[in-house]
DNA sequence: TCATTTTGGTTGCAACATAAAACTGTTCTG
DNA sequence: CAGAACAGTTTTATGTTGCAACCAAAATGA
């Protein structure tokens, strides 16, 4: 078996999610789902992805519980794809990725869209990592700990 | 051309970053780099990835300016791979992905590692999205805006 | 010092994944 | 009810991945 390696049983909780969304299309599908797209054709048109690939990706996202199929609202026989709660949990990943993209991937002088608060129309704040007591943390200020070495949570 | 499609010239600032890190291994390499790994062999041992794949991924991360090669500290001829500022910017993506993983990918009763603040040893706060004025925002409270439609920033 | 091991890759091959297009069976639309 | 649109599946060519073998330079050690 020379299959592509799966991270599904990895110990690391960064690796395992990548098994669900770690390819070139899945996160874009989720992004489109946040934008309200629900139907196969909408995703296909938005992404320009081949239909067999889209089909496989949607199926994978559904089996991972990120999307779920719901019957068409008009009583039709077709179904639509909507985010589950787990799928909506990816919001922060998308925001983080987008802020990184805004910072490092926007061409000079290039007009680009960015995230704003709908109510005020003004850009949202950058993501920050905080300690339990509110201190702002930098990358070097964190580490990984085993749950069993911690008495409290 | 039947190559794998590239998102490099996509308008969307979520798509373009995926061109740099949207595969199964790149983010894990970056994670290991945050953990202090610097050498080819260290990454290879940590990830268990084939050497040709690792080689290609490291090269890709270097060309995207996420890692850079520095001469070995002991004066040897070999070099090491360290995160650039752009690479360190991925911290928030990793935190977001990890928190999502902690929430939805940890098996029942399974011991897992999680992120703590080094100083206190206590778990870090969950990521939150805030408006400029501090209001907490939910996924539906944001939208994308074109820079040119905004007078201010 | 010179042989051995480790390191950091590259190359070749077989299995697998992706992309494009053609095809099929349903569902809207006029 | 005929034609177009929709939601996929199948086919086929090409790319990518993973493993193993190979190789040269650097570190190790007897």
Coordinates of C-alpha atoms (C1' of nucleotides) in Angstrom, one line a residue:
Chain A
X1 CA 0.0 0.0 0.0
X2 CA 1.5 3.2 -1.2
X3 CA -1.5 5.3 -0.5
X4 CA -1.2 8.9 0.5
X5 CA -0.5 9.0 4.1
X6 CA -3.3 9.9 6.4
X7 CA -2.9 12.0 9.6
X8 CA -6.1 10.6 11.0
X9 CA -4.5 8.7 13.8
X10 CA -1.7 11.2 14.5
X11 CA -1.3 12.3 18.1
X12 CA -1.0 15.9 17.1
X13 CA -4.2 17.9 17.1
X14 CA -2.9 20.0 14.2
X15 CA -2.3 17.0 12.1
X16 CA -5.6 15.3 12.5
X17 CA -7.7 18.3 11.3
X18 CA -5.5 18.4 8.2
X19 CA -6.8 15.1 7.3
X20 CA -10.2 16.7 6.9
X21 CA -9.4 20.0 5.3
X22 CA -5.7 19.8 4.4
X23 CA -6.1 19.8 0.7
X24 CA -6.2 22.5 -1.9
X25 CA -10.0 22.9 -2.1
X26 CA -11.7 22.0 1.1
X27 CA -11.1 25.2 2.9
X28 CA -12.2 27.2 -0.1
X29 CA -15.5 25.2 -0.1
X30 CA -15.9 26.0 3.5
X31 CA -15.2 29.7 2.8
X32 CA -17.9 29.7 0.2
X33 CA -20.2 28.0 2.5
X34 CA -19.7 30.8 5.0
X35 CA -20.6 33.2 2.2
X36 CA -23.9 31.4 1.9
X37 CA -23.3 29.1 -1.0
X38 CA -25.3 25.9 -0.7
X39 CA -25.6 24.1 -3.9
X40 CA -23.3 22.0 -6.0
X41 CA -23.4 24.2 -9.0
X42 CA -22.8 27.3 -6.9
X43 CA -19.6 25.9 -5.5
X44 CA -18.6 24.7 -8.9
X45 CA -19.0 28.0 -10.5
X46 CA -17.4 29.9 -7.7
X47 CA -14.3 27.7 -7.5
X48 CA -14.0 26.6 -11.1
X49 CA -13.0 23.1 -9.8
X50 CA -13.7 20.0 -11.8
X51 CA -17.0 18.4 -10.9
X52 CA -15.5 15.0 -9.9
X53 CA -13.1 16.7 -7.6
X54 CA -15.8 18.9 -6.1
X55 CA -18.0 15.8 -5.7
X56 CA -15.2 14.0 -3.8
X57 CA -14.4 17.0 -1.6
X58 CA -18.0 17.6 -0.7
X59 CA -18.4 13.9 0.2
X60 CA -15.3 14.1 2.3
X61 CA -16.5 17.2 4.1
X62 CA -19.8 15.6 4.8
X63 CA -18.2 12.4 6.2
X64 CA -16.1 14.5 8.4
X65 CA -19.1 16.3 9.7
X66 CA -18.1 19.7 8.5
X67 CA -20.9 20.0 6.0
X68 CA -24.3 18.2 6.1
X69 CA -26.8 17.7 3.4
X70 CA -30.3 19.1 3.9
X71 CA -33.3 18.6 1.6
X72 CA -33.9 21.4 -0.8
X73 CA -35.9 24.2 0.7
X74 CA -38.5 24.3 -2.1
X75 CA -39.5 20.7 -1.5
X76 CA -37.4 19.6 -4.5
X77 CA -35.6 16.3 -4.6
X78 CA -32.1 17.8 -4.5
X79 CA -30.3 18.6 -1.4
X80 CA -28.0 21.4 -0.3
X81 CA -24.8 21.6 1.6
X82 CA -24.7 23.6 4.8
X83 CA -22.1 24.0 7.5
X84 CA -22.5 22.1 10.7
X85 CA -21.5 23.5 14.0
X86 CA -18.2 21.8 13.6
X87 CA -17.8 23.4 10.2
X88 CA -18.7 26.8 11.6
X89 CA -15.9 26.3 14.1
X90 CA -13.5 26.8 11.1
X91 CA -14.3 30.5 11.1
X92 CA -11.3 31.3 13.2
X93 CA -9.0 29.3 10.9
X94 CA -10.3 31.2 8.0
X95 CA -9.9 34.6 9.7
X96 CA -6.4 33.7 10.7
X97 CA -5.5 32.5 7.2
X98 CA -7.1 35.6 5.7
X99 CA -5.3 38.0 8.0
X100 CA -2.0 36.3 7.1
X101 CA -2.9 36.5 3.4
X102 CA -3.8 40.2 3.7
X103 CA -0.5 40.9 5.3
X104 CA 1.8 38.9 3.1
X105 CA 0.0 38.0 -0.1
X106 CA -1.5 41.2 -1.4
X107 CA 0.4 42.7 -4.2
X108 CA 1.7 46.3 -3.9
X109 CA -1.1 48.8 -4.6
X110 CA -3.4 46.0 -5.5
X111 CA -7.0 46.5 -4.5
X112 CA -8.1 43.8 -2.2
X113 CA -11.1 42.9 -0.1
X114 CA -10.7 42.5 3.6
X115 CA -12.9 41.6 6.5
X116 CA -15.0 44.2 8.1
X117 CA -17.6 44.2 10.8
X118 CA -20.9 44.4 9.1
X119 CA -22.4 46.8 11.6
X120 CA -19.7 49.5 11.4
X121 CA -18.2 48.6 8.1
X122 CA -14.8 49.0 9.6
X123 CA -12.0 46.4 9.5
X124 CA -12.0 43.8 12.3
X125 CA -9.2 43.6 14.8
X126 CA -6.3 41.3 14.2
X127 CA -6.4 38.0 16.0
X128 CA -4.6 37.9 19.3
X129 CA -3.6 35.0 21.6
X130 CA -4.3 35.7 25.3
X131 CA -3.5 33.9 28.5
X132 CA -6.3 33.0 30.8
X133 CA -5.8 36.1 32.8
X134 CA -5.8 38.3 29.7
X135 CA -2.0 38.8 29.1
X136 CA -1.2 39.0 25.4
X137 CA 0.9 36.1 24.3
X138 CA 3.5 35.9 21.5
X139 CA 4.4 32.6 19.7
X140 CA 7.3 31.9 22.1
X141 CA 5.1 32.3 25.2
X142 CA 3.1 29.1 24.7
X143 CA 3.9 25.4 24.8
X144 CA 2.0 22.2 24.7
X145 CA 1.1 20.4 27.8
X146 CA -0.3 16.9 28.4
X147 CA -3.8 17.0 29.9
X148 CA -2.8 14.5 32.6
X149 CA -0.1 16.7 33.9
X150 CA -2.6 19.4 34.6
X151 CA -4.8 19.2 37.6
X152 CA -7.2 21.9 36.5
X153 CA -8.7 23.1 33.3
Chain B
X1 CA -2.3 21.8 -19.2
X2 CA -3.6 19.3 -16.8
X3 CA -1.5 20.4 -13.9
X4 CA -2.8 20.8 -10.5
X5 CA -4.5 24.2 -10.4
X6 CA -2.7 26.9 -8.6
X7 CA -4.4 29.5 -6.6
X8 CA -1.5 31.9 -6.8
X9 CA -3.3 34.4 -8.9
X10 CA -6.7 34.1 -7.3
X11 CA -8.4 37.2 -6.1
X12 CA -9.3 35.7 -2.8
X13 CA -6.8 36.2 0.0
X14 CA -7.7 32.9 1.5
X15 CA -7.0 31.1 -1.7
X16 CA -3.5 32.5 -2.3
X17 CA -2.0 31.5 1.0
X18 CA -3.2 28.0 0.3
X19 CA -0.9 27.9 -2.6
X20 CA 2.0 28.1 -0.2
X21 CA 0.8 25.9 2.7
X22 CA -2.3 24.1 1.4
X23 CA -0.9 20.6 1.3
X24 CA -0.8 17.8 3.7
X25 CA 2.7 18.5 5.1
X26 CA 3.6 22.2 4.9
X27 CA 1.7 23.3 8.0
X28 CA 3.2 20.4 10.0
X29 CA 6.6 21.5 9.0
X30 CA 5.8 25.0 10.2
X31 CA 4.5 23.6 13.4
X32 CA 7.7 21.7 14.0
X33 CA 9.7 24.8 13.1
X34 CA 7.8 26.6 15.9
X35 CA 8.8 23.8 18.2
X36 CA 12.4 24.6 17.4
X37 CA 13.2 22.0 14.8
X38 CA 15.7 23.3 12.3
X39 CA 17.4 20.5 10.5
X40 CA 16.4 18.3 7.6
X41 CA 16.8 15.1 9.6
X42 CA 14.8 16.5 12.6
X43 CA 11.8 17.3 10.4
X44 CA 12.1 13.9 8.7
X45 CA 12.2 12.0 11.9
X46 CA 9.4 14.0 13.5
X47 CA 7.0 13.8 10.5
X48 CA 8.0 10.4 9.1
X49 CA 7.6 11.9 5.6
X50 CA 9.6 10.6 2.6
X51 CA 12.8 12.5 2.1
X52 CA 12.0 13.6 -1.5
X53 CA 8.6 15.0 -0.3
X54 CA 10.2 16.8 2.6
X55 CA 12.9 18.2 0.3
X56 CA 10.3 19.5 -2.1
X57 CA 8.2 21.0 0.7
X58 CA 11.1 22.7 2.4
X59 CA 12.1 24.2 -1.0
X60 CA 8.6 25.4 -1.5
X61 CA 8.4 27.0 1.9
X62 CA 11.7 28.7 1.3
X63 CA 10.7 30.1 -2.1
X64 CA 7.5 31.4 -0.5
X65 CA 9.5 33.1 2.2
X66 CA 8.1 31.2 5.0
X67 CA 11.3 29.5 5.9
X68 CA 14.8 30.6 5.2
X69 CA 18.1 28.7 5.2
X70 CA 20.8 29.9 7.5
X71 CA 24.4 28.5 7.8
X72 CA 24.9 25.9 10.4
X73 CA 25.7 27.4 13.8
X74 CA 28.8 25.2 14.3
X75 CA 30.5 26.5 11.3
X76 CA 29.7 23.4 9.3
X77 CA 28.8 23.5 5.7
X78 CA 25.2 22.4 6.1
X79 CA 22.4 24.9 6.6
X80 CA 19.3 24.9 8.8
X81 CA 15.8 26.0 8.2
X82 CA 14.3 28.7 10.4
X83 CA 11.0 30.6 10.2
X84 CA 11.0 34.1 8.7
X85 CA 8.7 36.8 10.1
X86 CA 6.2 35.8 7.5
X87 CA 6.4 32.2 8.7
X88 CA 5.9 33.2 12.3
X89 CA 2.8 35.0 11.1
X90 CA 1.3 31.6 10.7
X91 CA 1.1 31.2 14.5
X92 CA -2.5 32.3 14.6
X93 CA -3.4 29.8 11.9
X94 CA -1.8 27.1 13.9
X95 CA -3.6 28.2 17.1
X96 CA -6.9 28.3 15.3
X97 CA -6.4 24.9 13.7
X98 CA -5.3 23.4 17.0
X99 CA -8.3 24.8 19.0
X100 CA -10.6 23.4 16.3
X101 CA -8.8 20.1 16.6
X102 CA -9.0 20.1 20.3
X103 CA -12.7 20.7 20.2
X104 CA -13.7 18.3 17.4
X105 CA -10.9 15.8 16.9
X106 CA -9.9 14.5 20.3
X107 CA -11.3 11.1 21.0
X108 CA -13.5 10.5 24.0
X109 CA -11.4 10.2 27.1
X110 CA -8.3 10.4 25.1
X111 CA -5.3 12.1 26.7
X112 CA -4.3 15.0 24.6
X113 CA -1.9 17.8 24.6
X114 CA -3.1 21.3 24.5
X115 CA -1.7 24.8 24.4
X116 CA -0.8 26.5 27.6
X117 CA 0.7 29.8 28.6
X118 CA 4.3 28.9 29.5
X119 CA 4.3 31.4 32.4
X120 CA 1.3 30.1 34.2
X121 CA 1.0 26.7 32.7
X122 CA -2.7 27.2 32.2
X123 CA -4.6 26.8 29.0
X124 CA -4.7 29.8 26.7
X125 CA -8.0 31.5 25.9
X126 CA -9.9 30.6 22.9
X127 CA -9.5 32.9 19.9
X128 CA -12.1 35.5 19.4
X129 CA -12.9 37.9 16.6
X130 CA -13.5 41.5 17.7
X131 CA -14.6 44.6 16.0
X132 CA -12.4 47.7 16.1
X133 CA -14.3 49.0 19.0
X134 CA -14.0 45.7 20.9
X135 CA -17.4 44.1 20.3
X136 CA -17.2 40.3 20.0
X137 CA -18.1 39.2 16.5
X138 CA -19.7 35.9 15.4
X139 CA -19.2 34.4 11.9
X140 CA -22.3 36.1 10.6
X141 CA -21.3 39.5 11.8
X142 CA -18.5 40.0 9.2
X143 CA -18.4 40.5 5.5
X144 CA -15.8 41.3 2.9
X145 CA -15.3 44.8 1.7
X146 CA -13.4 46.2 -1.2
X147 CA -10.6 48.5 -0.1
X148 CA -11.7 51.2 -2.5
X149 CA -15.2 51.4 -1.1
X150 CA -13.7 52.3 2.3
X151 CA -12.5 55.8 3.0
X152 CA -10.7 54.9 6.1
X153 CA -8.6 52.1 7.5
Chain C
dT1 C1' 44.6 8.6 9.2
dC2 C1' 41.4 6.1 7.1
dA3 C1' 37.2 3.5 7.4
dT4 C1' 32.4 3.9 9.0
dT5 C1' 28.4 6.1 10.0
dT6 C1' 25.4 10.0 9.7
dT7 C1' 23.4 13.7 7.2
dG8 C1' 21.1 15.8 3.4
dG9 C1' 19.6 15.1 -0.2
dT10 C1' 18.5 13.1 -5.6
dT11 C1' 16.7 9.5 -8.8
dG12 C1' 13.6 5.8 -10.5
dC13 C1' 9.6 3.4 -10.3
dA14 C1' 4.8 1.9 -9.1
dA15 C1' 0.6 3.4 -7.0
dC16 C1' -2.5 6.9 -6.4
dA17 C1' -4.8 11.6 -7.1
dT18 C1' -6.3 15.3 -10.2
dA19 C1' -8.3 17.7 -14.2
dA20 C1' -10.8 17.9 -18.2
dA21 C1' -14.2 16.2 -21.0
dA22 C1' -17.8 13.1 -22.1
dC23 C1' -21.7 10.9 -20.4
dT24 C1' -26.1 9.9 -17.6
dG25 C1' -30.1 10.5 -15.2
dT26 C1' -32.9 13.6 -13.0
dT27 C1' -35.3 18.4 -12.3
dC28 C1' -36.7 23.0 -13.6
dT29 C1' -38.6 26.3 -17.3
dG30 C1' -41.2 28.1 -20.9
Chain D
dC1 C1' -43.7 18.3 -23.1
dA2 C1' -39.4 19.7 -25.2
dG3 C1' -35.1 21.8 -24.1
dA4 C1' -32.1 23.6 -20.9
dA5 C1' -30.0 23.3 -16.4
dC6 C1' -28.5 20.6 -12.5
dA7 C1' -26.0 17.1 -10.0
dG8 C1' -23.3 14.2 -10.3
dT9 C1' -20.4 9.5 -12.4
dT10 C1' -17.1 7.6 -15.7
dT11 C1' -13.2 7.7 -18.6
dT12 C1' -8.7 8.8 -19.7
dA13 C1' -4.4 11.4 -19.6
dT14 C1' -1.2 13.4 -16.8
dG15 C1' 0.8 14.8 -12.3
dT16 C1' 2.0 13.9 -7.6
dT17 C1' 3.2 10.9 -3.7
dG18 C1' 5.6 7.4 -1.3
dC19 C1' 9.0 4.0 -1.0
dA20 C1' 13.5 2.3 -1.8
dA21 C1' 17.8 2.7 -3.6
dC22 C1' 21.6 5.5 -4.5
dC23 C1' 25.2 9.1 -3.7
dA24 C1' 28.3 12.7 -2.1
dA25 C1' 29.8 15.5 1.7
dA26 C1' 30.5 15.9 6.7
dA27 C1' 31.0 14.0 11.2
dT28 C1' 32.7 10.2 14.0
dG29 C1' 35.8 7.0 15.8
dA30 C1' 39.5 3.4 16.3

